[in-house]
Coordinates of C-alpha atoms in Angstrom, one line a residue:
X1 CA 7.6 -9.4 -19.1
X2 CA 7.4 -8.6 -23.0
X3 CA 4.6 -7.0 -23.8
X4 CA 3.6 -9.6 -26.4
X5 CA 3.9 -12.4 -23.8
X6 CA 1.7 -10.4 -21.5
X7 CA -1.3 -9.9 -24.5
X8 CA -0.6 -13.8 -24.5
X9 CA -1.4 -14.5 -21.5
X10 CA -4.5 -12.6 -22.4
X11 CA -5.6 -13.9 -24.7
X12 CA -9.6 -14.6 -25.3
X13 CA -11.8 -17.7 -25.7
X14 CA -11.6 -17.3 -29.4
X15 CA -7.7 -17.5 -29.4
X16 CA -7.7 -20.2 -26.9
X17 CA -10.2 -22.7 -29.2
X18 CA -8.2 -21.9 -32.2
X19 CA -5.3 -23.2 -30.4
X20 CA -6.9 -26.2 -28.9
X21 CA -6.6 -28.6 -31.2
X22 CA -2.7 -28.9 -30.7
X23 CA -3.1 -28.3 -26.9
X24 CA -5.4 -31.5 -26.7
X25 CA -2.4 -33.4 -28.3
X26 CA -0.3 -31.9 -26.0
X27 CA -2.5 -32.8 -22.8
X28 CA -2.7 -36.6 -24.1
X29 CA 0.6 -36.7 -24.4
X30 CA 1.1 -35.1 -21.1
X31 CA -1.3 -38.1 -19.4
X32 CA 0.6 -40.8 -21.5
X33 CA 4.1 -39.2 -19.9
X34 CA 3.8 -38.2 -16.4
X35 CA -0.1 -39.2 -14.7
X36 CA 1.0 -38.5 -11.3
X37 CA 1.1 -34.8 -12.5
X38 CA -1.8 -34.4 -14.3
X39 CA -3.6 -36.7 -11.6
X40 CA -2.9 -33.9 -8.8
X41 CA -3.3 -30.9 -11.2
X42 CA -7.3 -32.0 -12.0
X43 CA -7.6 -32.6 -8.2
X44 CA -6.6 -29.4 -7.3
X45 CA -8.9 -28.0 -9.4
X46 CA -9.8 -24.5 -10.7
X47 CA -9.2 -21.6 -9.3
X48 CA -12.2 -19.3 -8.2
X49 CA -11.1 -16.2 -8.6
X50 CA -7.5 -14.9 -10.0
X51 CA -5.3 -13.6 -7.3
X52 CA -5.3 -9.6 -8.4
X53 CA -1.6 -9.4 -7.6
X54 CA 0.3 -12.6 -8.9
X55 CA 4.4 -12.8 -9.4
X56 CA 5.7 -12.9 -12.4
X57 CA 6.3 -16.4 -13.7
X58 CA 9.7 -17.2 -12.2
X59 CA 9.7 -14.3 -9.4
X60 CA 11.4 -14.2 -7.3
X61 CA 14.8 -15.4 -8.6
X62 CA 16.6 -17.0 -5.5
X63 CA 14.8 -17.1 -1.6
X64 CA 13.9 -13.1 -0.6
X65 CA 14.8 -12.3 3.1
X66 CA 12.4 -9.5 2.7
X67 CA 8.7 -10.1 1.8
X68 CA 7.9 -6.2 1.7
X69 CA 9.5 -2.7 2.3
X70 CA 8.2 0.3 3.8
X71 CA 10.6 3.7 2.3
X72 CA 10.6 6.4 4.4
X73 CA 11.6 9.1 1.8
X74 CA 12.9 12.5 3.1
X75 CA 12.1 15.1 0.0
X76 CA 14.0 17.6 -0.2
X77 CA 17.8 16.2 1.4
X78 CA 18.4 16.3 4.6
X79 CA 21.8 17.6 5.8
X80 CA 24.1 14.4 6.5
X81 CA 26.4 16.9 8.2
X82 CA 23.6 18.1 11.0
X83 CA 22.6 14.4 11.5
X84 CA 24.2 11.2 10.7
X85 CA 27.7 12.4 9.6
X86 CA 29.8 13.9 12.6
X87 CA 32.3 15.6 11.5
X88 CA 34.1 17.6 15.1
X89 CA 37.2 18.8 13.1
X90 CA 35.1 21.5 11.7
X91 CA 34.0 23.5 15.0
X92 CA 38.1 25.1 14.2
X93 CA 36.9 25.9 10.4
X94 CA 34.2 28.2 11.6
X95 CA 33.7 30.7 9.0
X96 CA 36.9 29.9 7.2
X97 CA 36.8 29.3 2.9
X98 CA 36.4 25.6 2.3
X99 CA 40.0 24.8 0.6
X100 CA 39.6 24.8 -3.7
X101 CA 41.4 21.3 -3.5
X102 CA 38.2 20.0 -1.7
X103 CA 35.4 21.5 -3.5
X104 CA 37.2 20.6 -7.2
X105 CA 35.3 21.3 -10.2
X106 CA 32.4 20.6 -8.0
X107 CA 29.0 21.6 -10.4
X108 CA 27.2 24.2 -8.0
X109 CA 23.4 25.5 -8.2
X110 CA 22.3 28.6 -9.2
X111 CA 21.7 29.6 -5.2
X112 CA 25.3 29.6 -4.8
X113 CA 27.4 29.7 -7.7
X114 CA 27.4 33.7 -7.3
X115 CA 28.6 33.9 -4.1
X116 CA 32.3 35.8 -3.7
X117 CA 33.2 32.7 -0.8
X118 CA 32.5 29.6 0.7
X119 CA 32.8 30.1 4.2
X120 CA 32.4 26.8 6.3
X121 CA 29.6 26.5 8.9
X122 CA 29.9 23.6 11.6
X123 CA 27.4 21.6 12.7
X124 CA 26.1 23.4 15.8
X125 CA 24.4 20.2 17.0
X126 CA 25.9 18.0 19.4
X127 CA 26.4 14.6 18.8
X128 CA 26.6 11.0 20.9
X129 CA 27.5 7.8 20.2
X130 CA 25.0 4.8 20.5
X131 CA 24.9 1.3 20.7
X132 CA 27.2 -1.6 20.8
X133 CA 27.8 -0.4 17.2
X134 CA 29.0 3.1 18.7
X135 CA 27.0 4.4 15.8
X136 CA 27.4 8.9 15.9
X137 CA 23.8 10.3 16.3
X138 CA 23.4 14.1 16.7
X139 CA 20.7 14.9 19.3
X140 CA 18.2 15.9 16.6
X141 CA 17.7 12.3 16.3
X142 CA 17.7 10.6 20.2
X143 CA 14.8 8.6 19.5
X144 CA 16.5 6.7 15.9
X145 CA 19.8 6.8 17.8
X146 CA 18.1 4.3 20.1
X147 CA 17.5 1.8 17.7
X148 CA 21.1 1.8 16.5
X149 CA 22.1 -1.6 16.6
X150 CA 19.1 -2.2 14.1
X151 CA 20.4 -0.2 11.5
X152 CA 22.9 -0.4 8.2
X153 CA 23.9 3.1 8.1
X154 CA 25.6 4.0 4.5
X155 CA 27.4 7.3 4.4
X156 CA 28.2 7.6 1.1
X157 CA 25.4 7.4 -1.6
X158 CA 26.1 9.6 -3.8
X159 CA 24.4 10.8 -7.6
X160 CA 24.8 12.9 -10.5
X161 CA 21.8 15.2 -10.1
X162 CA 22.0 18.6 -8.2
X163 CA 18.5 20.1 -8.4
X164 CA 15.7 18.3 -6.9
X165 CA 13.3 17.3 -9.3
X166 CA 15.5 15.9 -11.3
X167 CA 17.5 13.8 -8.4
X168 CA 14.1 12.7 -6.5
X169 CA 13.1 11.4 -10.4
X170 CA 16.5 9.5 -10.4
X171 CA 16.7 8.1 -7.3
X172 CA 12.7 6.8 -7.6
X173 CA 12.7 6.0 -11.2
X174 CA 16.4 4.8 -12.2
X175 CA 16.5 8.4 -14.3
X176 CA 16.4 11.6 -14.2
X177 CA 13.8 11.9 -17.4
X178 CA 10.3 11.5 -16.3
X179 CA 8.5 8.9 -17.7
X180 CA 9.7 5.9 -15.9
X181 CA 8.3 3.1 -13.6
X182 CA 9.0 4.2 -9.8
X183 CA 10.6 1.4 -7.9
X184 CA 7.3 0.1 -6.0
X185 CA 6.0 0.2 -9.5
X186 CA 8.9 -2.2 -10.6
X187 CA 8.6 -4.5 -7.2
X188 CA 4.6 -4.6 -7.6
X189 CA 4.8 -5.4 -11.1
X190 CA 7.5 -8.4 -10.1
X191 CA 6.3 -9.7 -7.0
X192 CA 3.0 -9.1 -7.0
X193 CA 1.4 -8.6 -3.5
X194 CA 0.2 -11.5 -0.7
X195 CA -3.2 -9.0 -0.4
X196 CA -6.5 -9.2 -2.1
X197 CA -8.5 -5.9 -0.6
X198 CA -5.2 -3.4 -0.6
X199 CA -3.3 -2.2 -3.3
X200 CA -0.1 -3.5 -3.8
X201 CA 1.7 -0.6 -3.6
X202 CA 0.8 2.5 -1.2
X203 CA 1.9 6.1 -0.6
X204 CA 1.1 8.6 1.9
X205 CA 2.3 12.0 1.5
X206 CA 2.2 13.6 5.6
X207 CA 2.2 17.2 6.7
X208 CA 5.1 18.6 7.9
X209 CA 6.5 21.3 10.2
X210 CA 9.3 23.7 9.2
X211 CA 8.5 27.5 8.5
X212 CA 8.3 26.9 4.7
X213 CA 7.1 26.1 0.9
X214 CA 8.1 22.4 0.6
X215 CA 9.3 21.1 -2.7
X216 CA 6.3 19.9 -4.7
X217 CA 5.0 15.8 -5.5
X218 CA 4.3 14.3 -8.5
X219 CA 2.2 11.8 -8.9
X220 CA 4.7 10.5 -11.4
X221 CA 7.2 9.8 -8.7
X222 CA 5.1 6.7 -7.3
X223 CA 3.6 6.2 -11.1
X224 CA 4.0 3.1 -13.2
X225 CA 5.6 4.8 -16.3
X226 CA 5.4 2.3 -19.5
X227 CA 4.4 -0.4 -17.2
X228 CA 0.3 -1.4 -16.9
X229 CA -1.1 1.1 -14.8
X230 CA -2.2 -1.2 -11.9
X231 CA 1.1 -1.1 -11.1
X232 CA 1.3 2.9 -9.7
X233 CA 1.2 3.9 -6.4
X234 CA -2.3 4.3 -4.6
X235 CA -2.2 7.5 -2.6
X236 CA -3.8 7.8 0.8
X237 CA -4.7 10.9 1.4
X238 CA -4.0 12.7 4.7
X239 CA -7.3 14.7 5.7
X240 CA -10.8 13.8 4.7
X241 CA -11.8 9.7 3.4
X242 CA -7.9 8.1 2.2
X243 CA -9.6 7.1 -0.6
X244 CA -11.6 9.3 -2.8
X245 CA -15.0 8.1 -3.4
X246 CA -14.5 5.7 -0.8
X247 CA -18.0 6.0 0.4
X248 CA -21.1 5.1 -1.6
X249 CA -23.5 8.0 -2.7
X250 CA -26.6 8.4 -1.5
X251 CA -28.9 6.2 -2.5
X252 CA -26.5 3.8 -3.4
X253 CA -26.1 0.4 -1.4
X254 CA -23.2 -2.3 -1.7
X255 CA -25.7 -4.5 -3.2
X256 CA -26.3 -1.6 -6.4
X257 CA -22.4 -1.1 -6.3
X258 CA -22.0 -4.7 -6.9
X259 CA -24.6 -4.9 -10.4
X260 CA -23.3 -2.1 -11.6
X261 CA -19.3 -3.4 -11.4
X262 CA -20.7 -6.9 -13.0
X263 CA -22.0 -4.8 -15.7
X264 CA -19.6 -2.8 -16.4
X265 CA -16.9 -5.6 -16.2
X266 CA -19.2 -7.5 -19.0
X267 CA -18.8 -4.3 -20.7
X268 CA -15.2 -4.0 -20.1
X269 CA -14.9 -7.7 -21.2
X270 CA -17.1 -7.3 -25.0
X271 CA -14.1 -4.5 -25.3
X272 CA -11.1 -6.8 -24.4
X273 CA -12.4 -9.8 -26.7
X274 CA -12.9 -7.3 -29.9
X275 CA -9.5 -5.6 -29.3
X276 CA -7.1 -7.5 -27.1
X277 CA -5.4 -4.4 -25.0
X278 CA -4.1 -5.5 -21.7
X279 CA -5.2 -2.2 -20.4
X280 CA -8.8 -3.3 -20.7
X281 CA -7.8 -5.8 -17.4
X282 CA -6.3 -3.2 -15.6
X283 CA -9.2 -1.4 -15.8
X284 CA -12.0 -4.7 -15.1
X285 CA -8.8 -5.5 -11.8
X286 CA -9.3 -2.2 -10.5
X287 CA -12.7 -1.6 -10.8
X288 CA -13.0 -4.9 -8.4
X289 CA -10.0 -3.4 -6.0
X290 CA -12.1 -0.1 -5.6
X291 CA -15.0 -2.5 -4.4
X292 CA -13.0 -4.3 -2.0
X293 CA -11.3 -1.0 -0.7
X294 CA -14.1 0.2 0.3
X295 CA -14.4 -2.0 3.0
X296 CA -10.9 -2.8 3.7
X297 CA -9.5 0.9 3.7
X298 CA -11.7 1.9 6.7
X299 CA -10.8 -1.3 8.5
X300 CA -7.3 -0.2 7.9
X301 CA -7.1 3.2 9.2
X302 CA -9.1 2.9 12.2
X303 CA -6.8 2.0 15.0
X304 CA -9.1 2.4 17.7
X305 CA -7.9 -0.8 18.6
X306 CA -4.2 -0.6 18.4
X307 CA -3.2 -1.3 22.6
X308 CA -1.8 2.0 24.4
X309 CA 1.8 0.2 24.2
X310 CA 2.5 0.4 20.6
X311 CA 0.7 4.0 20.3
X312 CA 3.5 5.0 22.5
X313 CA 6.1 3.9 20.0
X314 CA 5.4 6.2 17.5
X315 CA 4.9 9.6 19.6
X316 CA 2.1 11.7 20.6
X317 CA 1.0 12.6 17.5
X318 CA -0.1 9.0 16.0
X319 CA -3.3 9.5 16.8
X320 CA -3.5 12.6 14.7
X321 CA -4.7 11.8 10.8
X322 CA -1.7 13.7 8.4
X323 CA 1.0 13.4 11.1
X324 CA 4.1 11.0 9.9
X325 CA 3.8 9.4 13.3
X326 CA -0.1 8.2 12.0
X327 CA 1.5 7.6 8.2
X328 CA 4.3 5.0 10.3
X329 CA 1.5 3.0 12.0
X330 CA -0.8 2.4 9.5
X331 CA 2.8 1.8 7.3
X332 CA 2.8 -1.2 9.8
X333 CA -0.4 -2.3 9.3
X334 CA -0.7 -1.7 5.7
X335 CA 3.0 -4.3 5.8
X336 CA 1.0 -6.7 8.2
X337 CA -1.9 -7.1 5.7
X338 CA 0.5 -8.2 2.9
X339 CA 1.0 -5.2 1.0
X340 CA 4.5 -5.2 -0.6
X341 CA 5.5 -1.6 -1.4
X342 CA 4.6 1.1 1.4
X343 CA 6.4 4.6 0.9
X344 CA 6.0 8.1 2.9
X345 CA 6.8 10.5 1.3
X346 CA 7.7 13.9 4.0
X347 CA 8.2 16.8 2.4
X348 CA 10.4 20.3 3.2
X349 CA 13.8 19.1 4.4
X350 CA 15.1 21.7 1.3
X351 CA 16.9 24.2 4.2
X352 CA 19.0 26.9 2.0
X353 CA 18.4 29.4 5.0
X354 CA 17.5 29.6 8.8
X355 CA 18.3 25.6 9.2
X356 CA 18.7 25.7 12.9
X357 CA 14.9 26.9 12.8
X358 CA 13.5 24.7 10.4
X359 CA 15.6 21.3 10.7
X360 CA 14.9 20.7 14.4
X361 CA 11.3 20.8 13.3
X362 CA 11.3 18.4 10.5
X363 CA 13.1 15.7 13.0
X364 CA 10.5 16.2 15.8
X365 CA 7.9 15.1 12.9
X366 CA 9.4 11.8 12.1
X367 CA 12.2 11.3 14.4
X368 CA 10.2 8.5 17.2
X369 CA 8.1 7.3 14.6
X370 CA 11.2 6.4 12.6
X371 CA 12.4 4.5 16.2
X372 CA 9.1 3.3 17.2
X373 CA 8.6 1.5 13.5
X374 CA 11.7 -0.3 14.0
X375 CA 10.6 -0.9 17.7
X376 CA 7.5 -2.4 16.6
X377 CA 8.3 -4.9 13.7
X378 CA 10.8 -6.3 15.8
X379 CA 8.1 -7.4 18.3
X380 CA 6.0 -8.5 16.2
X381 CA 8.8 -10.7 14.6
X382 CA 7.9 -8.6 11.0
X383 CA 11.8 -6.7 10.7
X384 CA 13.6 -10.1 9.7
X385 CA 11.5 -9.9 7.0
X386 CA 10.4 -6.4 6.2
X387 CA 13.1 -3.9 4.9
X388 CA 12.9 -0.5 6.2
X389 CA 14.9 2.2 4.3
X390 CA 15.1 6.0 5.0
X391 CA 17.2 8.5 3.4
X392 CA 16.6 11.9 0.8
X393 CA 17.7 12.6 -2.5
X394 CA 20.9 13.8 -1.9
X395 CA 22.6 16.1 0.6
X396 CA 23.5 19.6 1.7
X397 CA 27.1 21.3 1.4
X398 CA 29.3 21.8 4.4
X399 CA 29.6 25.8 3.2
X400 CA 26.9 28.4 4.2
X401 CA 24.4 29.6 1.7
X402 CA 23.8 33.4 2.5
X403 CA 24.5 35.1 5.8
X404 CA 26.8 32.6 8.2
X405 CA 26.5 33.3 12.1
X406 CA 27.4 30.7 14.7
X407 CA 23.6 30.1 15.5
X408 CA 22.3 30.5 11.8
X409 CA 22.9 28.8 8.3
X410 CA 21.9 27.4 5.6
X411 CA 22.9 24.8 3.1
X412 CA 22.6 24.2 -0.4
X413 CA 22.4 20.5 -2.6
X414 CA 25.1 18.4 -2.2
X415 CA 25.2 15.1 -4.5
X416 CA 28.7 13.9 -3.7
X417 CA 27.9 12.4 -0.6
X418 CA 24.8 11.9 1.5
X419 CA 23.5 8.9 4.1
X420 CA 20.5 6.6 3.9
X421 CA 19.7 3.9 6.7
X422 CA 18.6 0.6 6.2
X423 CA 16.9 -1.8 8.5
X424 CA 15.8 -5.6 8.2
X425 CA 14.8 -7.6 5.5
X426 CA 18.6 -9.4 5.2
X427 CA 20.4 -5.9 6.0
X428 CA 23.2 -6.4 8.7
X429 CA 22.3 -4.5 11.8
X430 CA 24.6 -2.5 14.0
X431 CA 26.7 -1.4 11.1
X432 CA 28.6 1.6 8.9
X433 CA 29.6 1.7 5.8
X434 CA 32.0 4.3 3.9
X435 CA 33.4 7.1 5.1
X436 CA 33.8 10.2 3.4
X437 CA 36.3 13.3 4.2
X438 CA 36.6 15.8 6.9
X439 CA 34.2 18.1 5.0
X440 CA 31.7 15.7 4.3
X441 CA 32.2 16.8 0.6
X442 CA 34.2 14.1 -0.6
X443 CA 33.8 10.0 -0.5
X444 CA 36.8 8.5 0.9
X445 CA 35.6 4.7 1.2
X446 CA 33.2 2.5 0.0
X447 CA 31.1 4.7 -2.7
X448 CA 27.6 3.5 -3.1
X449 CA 25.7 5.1 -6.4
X450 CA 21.8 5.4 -6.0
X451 CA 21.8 2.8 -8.5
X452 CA 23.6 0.2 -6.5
X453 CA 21.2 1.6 -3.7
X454 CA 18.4 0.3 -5.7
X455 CA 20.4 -2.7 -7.0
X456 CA 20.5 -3.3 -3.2
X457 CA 17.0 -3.1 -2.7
X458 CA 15.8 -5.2 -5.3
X459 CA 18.1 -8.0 -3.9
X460 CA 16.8 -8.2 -0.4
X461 CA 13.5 -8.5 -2.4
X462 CA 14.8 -11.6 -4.2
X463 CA 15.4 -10.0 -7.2
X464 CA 18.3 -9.9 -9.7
X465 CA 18.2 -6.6 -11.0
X466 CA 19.6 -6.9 -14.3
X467 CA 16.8 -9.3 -15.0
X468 CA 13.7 -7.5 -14.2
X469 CA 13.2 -6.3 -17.5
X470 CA 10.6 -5.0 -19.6
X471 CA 10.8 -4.1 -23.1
X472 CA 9.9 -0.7 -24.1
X473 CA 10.9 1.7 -27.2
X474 CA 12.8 -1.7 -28.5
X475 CA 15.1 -2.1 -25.2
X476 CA 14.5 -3.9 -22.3
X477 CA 14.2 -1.3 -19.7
X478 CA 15.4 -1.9 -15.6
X479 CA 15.0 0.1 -13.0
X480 CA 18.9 0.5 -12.4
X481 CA 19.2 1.0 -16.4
X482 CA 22.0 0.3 -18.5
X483 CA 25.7 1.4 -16.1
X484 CA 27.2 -0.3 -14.5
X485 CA 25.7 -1.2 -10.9
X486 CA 26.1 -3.5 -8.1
X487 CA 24.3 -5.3 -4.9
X488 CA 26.3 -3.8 -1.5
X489 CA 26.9 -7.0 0.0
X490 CA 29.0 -5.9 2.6
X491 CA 25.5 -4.5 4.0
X492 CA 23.9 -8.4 3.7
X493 CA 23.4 -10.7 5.9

């Protein structure tokens, strides 16, 4: 939406009687024309209280096949080579220069681009076939593999950034730049949320395992950009109350909370009529959300109640507060309570060095969590209509960084090629798409951008992505921006 339609829509009592005059007309005229209409729009009457996350008008475009998404985001890349991208030719390349005619003019990082050779440094992780799909699966990731005829595995996403603030930005944001609406900002913006006491769109940020410094989080990677801010992620936190503030002070009953919100929204209110900035609602809307979380948040998170079965799904560590495995089931309930944007954000899979140590670890955190999320939408008849996507920023180079041993590497960034699975939400189970070469350095078949990644996204959503627009700086901005991008069909149903 434009701006100035949005202050429009805003506009105050003293706008609205100014116009009235001509609407009056316009209402007669209405009655004279079509009474069946305005018959059944005064029955239905007025409605109590505005929905705090409407659509836009005309959202969604066509019929959505998925009503919400929950993106399971690996910071920091995960190597495609060690886990969803067999590659068995290279066991005979051990320690032997990747060819120049496969790296090319390949841009390297800093971490590497001094080193005298690229010596080649095999998987040493074995790796299975699953499913009727005969989907490859290395045994870091048994539990997933077991849920493999759910899944739309995509082998060749690739991007143009190499370093990782820059490529997490692009791949969340549409750009590398900071500044820009994340893309649960630009589906809560859109489509609005089916929830009145949750945010529309939630993040959880989870421990994680492996022996080092993760890559840091900004807040402006789930953050609404030039959009309102009601729009940005909500974080829960992982140790202490999700919510900060959650809790009333001493001294303080909900009764006292309530006054003081009514007052300060009349205040809130004398601002908007005297000055007309949209903001002024965010701030009145999430006032009132804060009020309402505090009783819905603690309803959401305690799971004493969730039956011994579906704990099981998601490992022994769900019952632990900060574990992914806890940040998947309340992913599931947050989905079941109508919010539309859930992301998990699980830091350190950045492994330059010791990745047999390190890499095993991060797969133990989210590996049957990943499997028992799919498990349990499925049951509850939610995965038809609830898109599940899990992938990095980009991935890790088939050529050692540092000191190669055949029980020891590491790897450094890779953007030419890396994998992301889908699941759900109108995404074809049981399926592979692309191939790349026998390095897993190259894209052979079937290239898929980050953009057309997103472009994908926003389609299962119901959502034409070259017309979710919002004008800023005098163009009308999009979350897959101004190249060329398209929806991967081939992945629909």
């Amino acid at each position: 939406m434009h701006p100035l339609d949005e202050f429009i829509t805003l506009q105050n009592r003293r706008h609205f009687f100014k116009n009235a005059g001509l609407a009056v007309g316009r209402i007669a005229l209405a009655g004279l024309l079509f009474p069946e209409v305005l018959k059944a729009a005064v029955s239905a009457g007025p409605k109590t209280a505005a929905h705090p996350h409407p659509p836009l008008p005309g959202l969604p475009h066509f019929a959505p096949k998925a009503k919400r998404i929950i993106y399971l985001f690996m910071n920091g890349a995960p190597s495609q080579i060690d886990l969803l991208d067999y590659k068995p030719k290279l066991a005979e390349l051990f320690d032997k220069d990747i060819p120049p005619s496969v790296r090319g003019n390949q841009r390297l990082t800093t971490m590497t681009s001094g080193q005298s050779r690229f010596p080649i440094a095999p998987s040493i992780y074995k790796f299975k076939q699953y499913g009727k799909s005969g989907a490859w699966f290395s045994e870091l990731l048994q539990h997933t593999a077991t849920v493999a005829d759910e899944l739309a595995i995509i082998k060749t996403v690739h991007t143009e950034a190499i370093n990782h603030d820059p490529a997490v930005t692009y791949i969340q944001t549409g750009s590398q730049i900071p500044g820009r609406p994340s893309l649960g900002s630009w589906l809560a913006y859109g489509l609005g949320s089916e929830c009145d006491n949750l945010p529309a769109f939630v993040v959880m940020t989870p421990r994680w395992s492996a022996k080092r410094d993760a890559q840091a989080l900004y807040q402006r990677l789930w953050g609404s950009g030039f959009l309102p801010s009601k729009y940005q992620g909500v974080a829960l936190r992982a140790k202490g109350d999700p919510v900060l503030f959650l809790k009333n002070p001493p001294g303080v009953d909900v009764e006292a909370r309530r006054d003081m919100l009514q007052a300060l929204n009349r205040m809130n209110e004398q601002q908007f009529l005297r000055y007309g900035d949209p903001e002024i609602q965010t701030r009145i809307a999430q006032y009132e959300m804060a009020f309402r979380m505090q009783a819905s948040v603690p309803e959401l998170t305690d799971i004493s109640n969730e039956p011994p079965s579906v704990l099981k799904l998601y490992g022994p560590e769900v019952t632990e507060p900060g574990t992914f495995a806890h940040s998947a089931l309340l992913a599931r309930r947050l989905a079941e309570r109508g919010v539309r944007v859930i992301q998990i954000f699980h830091r350190e899979w950045d492994h330059h060095g010791d990745l047999p140590r390190d890499l095993p670890l991060q797969c133990r955190d989210v590996d049957h969590a990943c499997a028992g999320l799919i498990q349990d939408l499925k049951q509850r008849g939610m995965l038809e209509d609830t898109l599940v996507v899990w992938g990095g920023e980009f991935g890790r180079t088939v050529y050692c960084q540092g000191p190669l041993s055949r029980d020891n590497y590491g790897r450094d960034h890779h953007p030419r090629n890396f994998c992301v699975w889908l699941a759900g939400g109108g995404v074809k189970p049981g399926i592979t798409y692309g191939e790349t070469d026998d390095f897993s350095y190259n894209i052979v078949d079937k290239p898929v951008h980050i953009r057309d990644l997103n472009a994908t996204i926003l389609h299962c959503m119901g959502i034409d992505h070259e017309r979710l627009t919002y004008r800023f700086q005098g163009l009308d901005q999009r979350l897959t921006g101004v190249e060329p991008s398209k929806v991967i069909k081939d992945i629909l149903i």
